[in-house]
Amino acid sequence: MPTVHVRYFAALREALGPQETVQLPEGSTVGSLRAFLRARGGRHGEVLAVGLPVRAALSQAICGDDAALVDGAEVAFFPPVTGG
């Protein structure tokens, strides 16, 4: 089972804390990680809910839900950035 390091930024960090480590089945993706975290319910379920604009980065590169996870991967979740 791969161990994945999850980091949260901005409002997600305020709700869930700065980071955590989880173990997932082989073949997991960023999308299945988000679903796993969401299934915990509580704040995880609220801030990672389907339909909410949450972006992800795998090893510091923006990625989609289909990005494959390997042991030791770092995944960051954050809200979309807006600026002016």
CSV table of N, CA and C in Angstrom, one decimal:
chain,number,residue,atom,x,y,z
A,1,MET,N,0.8,-1.2,0.0
A,1,MET,CA,0.0,0.0,0.0
A,1,MET,C,0.9,1.2,0.0
A,2,PRO,N,0.8,2.1,-1.0
A,2,PRO,CA,1.6,3.3,-1.1
A,2,PRO,C,1.2,4.2,0.1
A,3,THR,N,2.2,4.9,0.6
A,3,THR,CA,2.0,6.0,1.6
A,3,THR,C,2.1,7.3,0.8
A,4,VAL,N,1.1,8.1,1.0
A,4,VAL,CA,1.0,9.4,0.3
A,4,VAL,C,1.0,10.5,1.4
A,5,HIS,N,1.7,11.6,1.1
A,5,HIS,CA,1.8,12.7,2.0
A,5,HIS,C,0.8,13.8,1.4
A,6,VAL,N,-0.1,14.2,2.2
A,6,VAL,CA,-1.1,15.1,1.7
A,6,VAL,C,-0.9,16.5,2.4
A,7,ARG,N,-0.9,17.5,1.6
A,7,ARG,CA,-0.7,18.9,2.2
A,7,ARG,C,-2.0,19.7,1.7
A,8,TYR,N,-2.4,20.6,2.6
A,8,TYR,CA,-3.5,21.5,2.4
A,8,TYR,C,-3.1,22.9,2.4
A,9,PHE,N,-3.7,23.7,1.6
A,9,PHE,CA,-3.3,25.2,1.6
A,9,PHE,C,-4.6,26.0,1.6
A,10,ALA,N,-4.4,27.3,2.1
A,10,ALA,CA,-5.4,28.3,2.2
A,10,ALA,C,-6.6,27.8,3.0
A,11,ALA,N,-7.8,28.0,2.6
A,11,ALA,CA,-9.0,27.6,3.4
A,11,ALA,C,-9.0,26.1,3.8
A,12,LEU,N,-8.5,25.3,2.9
A,12,LEU,CA,-8.4,23.9,3.2
A,12,LEU,C,-7.5,23.6,4.4
A,13,ARG,N,-6.4,24.3,4.5
A,13,ARG,CA,-5.5,24.2,5.6
A,13,ARG,C,-6.2,24.6,6.9
A,14,GLU,N,-6.9,25.7,6.8
A,14,GLU,CA,-7.6,26.2,8.0
A,14,GLU,C,-8.6,25.1,8.5
A,15,ALA,N,-9.3,24.4,7.6
A,15,ALA,CA,-10.3,23.5,7.9
A,15,ALA,C,-9.7,22.1,8.4
A,16,LEU,N,-8.6,21.7,7.7
A,16,LEU,CA,-8.1,20.3,7.9
A,16,LEU,C,-6.7,20.2,8.5
A,17,GLY,N,-6.0,21.4,8.7
A,17,GLY,CA,-4.7,21.3,9.2
A,17,GLY,C,-3.7,21.3,8.0
A,18,PRO,N,-2.4,21.4,8.3
A,18,PRO,CA,-1.4,21.6,7.3
A,18,PRO,C,-1.1,20.3,6.4
A,19,GLN,N,-1.2,19.2,7.1
A,19,GLN,CA,-0.8,18.0,6.3
A,19,GLN,C,-1.2,16.7,7.1
A,20,GLU,N,-1.2,15.6,6.3
A,20,GLU,CA,-1.4,14.3,6.9
A,20,GLU,C,-0.8,13.2,6.0
A,21,THR,N,-0.7,12.1,6.5
A,21,THR,CA,-0.2,10.9,5.7
A,21,THR,C,-1.2,9.8,5.7
A,22,VAL,N,-1.5,9.3,4.5
A,22,VAL,CA,-2.4,8.2,4.4
A,22,VAL,C,-1.9,7.1,3.5
A,23,GLN,N,-2.4,5.9,3.7
A,23,GLN,CA,-2.1,4.7,2.9
A,23,GLN,C,-3.2,4.4,2.1
A,24,LEU,N,-3.0,4.1,0.8
A,24,LEU,CA,-4.0,3.8,-0.2
A,24,LEU,C,-3.7,2.5,-0.9
A,25,PRO,N,-4.6,1.9,-1.5
A,25,PRO,CA,-4.4,0.7,-2.3
A,25,PRO,C,-3.5,1.0,-3.6
A,26,GLU,N,-2.8,0.0,-4.0
A,26,GLU,CA,-2.1,0.1,-5.3
A,26,GLU,C,-3.0,0.6,-6.4
A,27,GLY,N,-2.5,1.4,-7.3
A,27,GLY,CA,-3.3,1.9,-8.4
A,27,GLY,C,-4.1,3.1,-8.1
A,28,SER,N,-4.0,3.7,-7.0
A,28,SER,CA,-4.8,4.8,-6.6
A,28,SER,C,-4.4,6.0,-7.4
A,29,THR,N,-5.3,7.0,-7.6
A,29,THR,CA,-5.1,8.2,-8.3
A,29,THR,C,-5.4,9.4,-7.4
A,30,VAL,N,-5.1,10.6,-7.9
A,30,VAL,CA,-5.4,11.8,-7.1
A,30,VAL,C,-6.9,11.8,-6.8
A,31,GLY,N,-7.7,11.5,-7.8
A,31,GLY,CA,-9.2,11.4,-7.6
A,31,GLY,C,-9.7,10.5,-6.6
A,32,SER,N,-9.0,9.3,-6.6
A,32,SER,CA,-9.4,8.3,-5.6
A,32,SER,C,-9.0,8.7,-4.2
A,33,LEU,N,-7.8,9.4,-4.1
A,33,LEU,CA,-7.4,10.0,-2.8
A,33,LEU,C,-8.4,11.0,-2.3
A,34,ARG,N,-8.8,11.9,-3.2
A,34,ARG,CA,-9.8,12.9,-2.7
A,34,ARG,C,-11.1,12.2,-2.3
A,35,ALA,N,-11.6,11.2,-3.0
A,35,ALA,CA,-12.8,10.4,-2.6
A,35,ALA,C,-12.6,9.7,-1.3
A,36,PHE,N,-11.4,9.1,-1.1
A,36,PHE,CA,-11.0,8.5,0.2
A,36,PHE,C,-11.1,9.5,1.4
A,37,LEU,N,-10.5,10.7,1.2
A,37,LEU,CA,-10.6,11.7,2.2
A,37,LEU,C,-12.0,12.2,2.4
A,38,ARG,N,-12.7,12.4,1.4
A,38,ARG,CA,-14.1,12.9,1.5
A,38,ARG,C,-15.0,11.9,2.2
A,39,ALA,N,-14.7,10.6,2.0
A,39,ALA,CA,-15.5,9.6,2.7
A,39,ALA,C,-15.4,9.6,4.2
A,40,ARG,N,-14.4,10.2,4.7
A,40,ARG,CA,-14.2,10.3,6.2
A,40,ARG,C,-15.4,11.1,6.8
A,41,GLY,N,-16.0,12.0,6.0
A,41,GLY,CA,-17.1,12.8,6.5
A,41,GLY,C,-16.5,14.0,7.2
A,42,GLY,N,-17.4,14.6,8.0
A,42,GLY,CA,-16.9,15.8,8.8
A,42,GLY,C,-16.4,16.9,7.9
A,43,ARG,N,-15.4,17.6,8.3
A,43,ARG,CA,-14.8,18.7,7.6
A,43,ARG,C,-14.2,18.2,6.2
A,44,HIS,N,-13.6,17.0,6.2
A,44,HIS,CA,-13.0,16.5,5.0
A,44,HIS,C,-14.2,16.4,3.9
A,45,GLY,N,-15.3,15.9,4.3
A,45,GLY,CA,-16.4,15.7,3.4
A,45,GLY,C,-16.9,17.1,2.9
A,46,GLU,N,-16.9,18.1,3.8
A,46,GLU,CA,-17.4,19.4,3.4
A,46,GLU,C,-16.5,20.1,2.5
A,47,VAL,N,-15.2,20.2,2.8
A,47,VAL,CA,-14.3,21.0,2.0
A,47,VAL,C,-13.8,20.3,0.7
A,48,LEU,N,-13.9,19.0,0.6
A,48,LEU,CA,-13.5,18.3,-0.5
A,48,LEU,C,-14.7,17.7,-1.3
A,49,ALA,N,-15.8,18.2,-1.1
A,49,ALA,CA,-17.1,17.7,-1.7
A,49,ALA,C,-17.0,17.8,-3.2
A,50,VAL,N,-17.7,16.9,-3.8
A,50,VAL,CA,-17.8,16.9,-5.3
A,50,VAL,C,-18.5,18.2,-5.7
A,51,GLY,N,-17.9,18.8,-6.7
A,51,GLY,CA,-18.5,20.1,-7.2
A,51,GLY,C,-17.8,21.3,-6.7
A,52,LEU,N,-17.1,21.2,-5.6
A,52,LEU,CA,-16.3,22.3,-5.1
A,52,LEU,C,-15.0,22.5,-5.9
A,53,PRO,N,-14.7,23.8,-6.1
A,53,PRO,CA,-13.5,24.0,-6.9
A,53,PRO,C,-12.2,23.8,-6.1
A,54,VAL,N,-11.7,22.6,-6.1
A,54,VAL,CA,-10.4,22.3,-5.4
A,54,VAL,C,-9.4,21.8,-6.5
A,55,ARG,N,-8.3,22.4,-6.5
A,55,ARG,CA,-7.2,22.0,-7.4
A,55,ARG,C,-6.3,21.1,-6.7
A,56,ALA,N,-5.5,20.3,-7.5
A,56,ALA,CA,-4.5,19.4,-6.9
A,56,ALA,C,-3.2,19.5,-7.6
A,57,ALA,N,-2.1,19.2,-6.9
A,57,ALA,CA,-0.8,19.2,-7.5
A,57,ALA,C,-0.1,17.9,-7.0
A,58,LEU,N,0.5,17.2,-7.9
A,58,LEU,CA,1.3,16.0,-7.5
A,58,LEU,C,2.8,16.3,-7.7
A,59,SER,N,3.5,16.2,-6.7
A,59,SER,CA,5.0,16.5,-6.7
A,59,SER,C,5.2,17.9,-7.3
A,60,GLN,N,4.4,18.9,-6.8
A,60,GLN,CA,4.4,20.3,-7.1
A,60,GLN,C,4.1,20.7,-8.6
A,61,ALA,N,3.4,19.8,-9.2
A,61,ALA,CA,2.9,20.1,-10.6
A,61,ALA,C,1.4,19.9,-10.6
A,62,ILE,N,0.7,20.9,-11.1
A,62,ILE,CA,-0.8,20.8,-11.2
A,62,ILE,C,-1.1,19.5,-12.0
A,63,CYS,N,-2.2,18.8,-11.5
A,63,CYS,CA,-2.5,17.6,-12.1
A,63,CYS,C,-4.0,17.4,-12.1
A,64,GLY,N,-4.5,16.4,-12.8
A,64,GLY,CA,-5.9,16.0,-12.8
A,64,GLY,C,-6.2,14.9,-11.9
A,65,ASP,N,-7.4,14.5,-11.8
A,65,ASP,CA,-7.9,13.4,-10.9
A,65,ASP,C,-7.3,12.1,-11.4
A,66,ASP,N,-6.9,12.0,-12.6
A,66,ASP,CA,-6.4,10.7,-13.1
A,66,ASP,C,-4.9,10.5,-12.9
A,67,ALA,N,-4.2,11.4,-12.3
A,67,ALA,CA,-2.8,11.3,-12.0
A,67,ALA,C,-2.5,10.1,-11.0
A,68,ALA,N,-1.7,9.2,-11.4
A,68,ALA,CA,-1.4,8.0,-10.6
A,68,ALA,C,-0.5,8.3,-9.4
A,69,LEU,N,-0.8,7.7,-8.3
A,69,LEU,CA,0.0,7.9,-7.1
A,69,LEU,C,1.0,6.7,-6.9
A,70,VAL,N,2.2,7.1,-6.4
A,70,VAL,CA,3.2,6.1,-6.1
A,70,VAL,C,3.6,6.3,-4.6
A,71,ASP,N,4.2,5.3,-4.1
A,71,ASP,CA,4.7,5.4,-2.7
A,71,ASP,C,5.6,6.6,-2.5
A,72,GLY,N,5.3,7.4,-1.5
A,72,GLY,CA,6.0,8.6,-1.1
A,72,GLY,C,5.6,9.8,-1.9
A,73,ALA,N,4.5,9.7,-2.7
A,73,ALA,CA,4.1,10.9,-3.4
A,73,ALA,C,3.6,12.0,-2.5
A,74,GLU,N,3.7,13.2,-2.9
A,74,GLU,CA,3.2,14.4,-2.2
A,74,GLU,C,2.1,15.0,-3.0
A,75,VAL,N,0.9,15.1,-2.5
A,75,VAL,CA,-0.3,15.7,-3.1
A,75,VAL,C,-0.7,16.9,-2.3
A,76,ALA,N,-0.9,18.0,-3.0
A,76,ALA,CA,-1.4,19.2,-2.4
A,76,ALA,C,-2.7,19.5,-2.9
A,77,PHE,N,-3.6,19.9,-2.0
A,77,PHE,CA,-5.0,20.4,-2.4
A,77,PHE,C,-5.1,21.8,-2.0
A,78,PHE,N,-5.7,22.6,-2.9
A,78,PHE,CA,-5.8,24.0,-2.6
A,78,PHE,C,-7.0,24.6,-3.5
A,79,PRO,N,-7.6,25.7,-3.0
A,79,PRO,CA,-8.6,26.3,-3.8
A,79,PRO,C,-8.0,27.0,-5.1
A,80,PRO,N,-8.8,27.3,-6.1
A,80,PRO,CA,-8.3,28.0,-7.3
A,80,PRO,C,-7.8,29.3,-6.8
A,81,VAL,N,-6.7,29.8,-7.5
A,81,VAL,CA,-6.1,31.1,-7.1
A,81,VAL,C,-6.7,32.1,-8.1
A,82,THR,N,-7.1,33.2,-7.5
A,82,THR,CA,-7.5,34.4,-8.3
A,82,THR,C,-6.6,35.5,-7.9
A,83,GLY,N,-6.5,36.4,-8.9
A,83,GLY,CA,-5.6,37.6,-8.6
A,83,GLY,C,-6.0,38.7,-9.5
A,84,GLY,N,-5.3,39.8,-9.2
A,84,GLY,CA,-5.6,41.0,-10.0
A,84,GLY,C,-4.4,41.7,-10.5
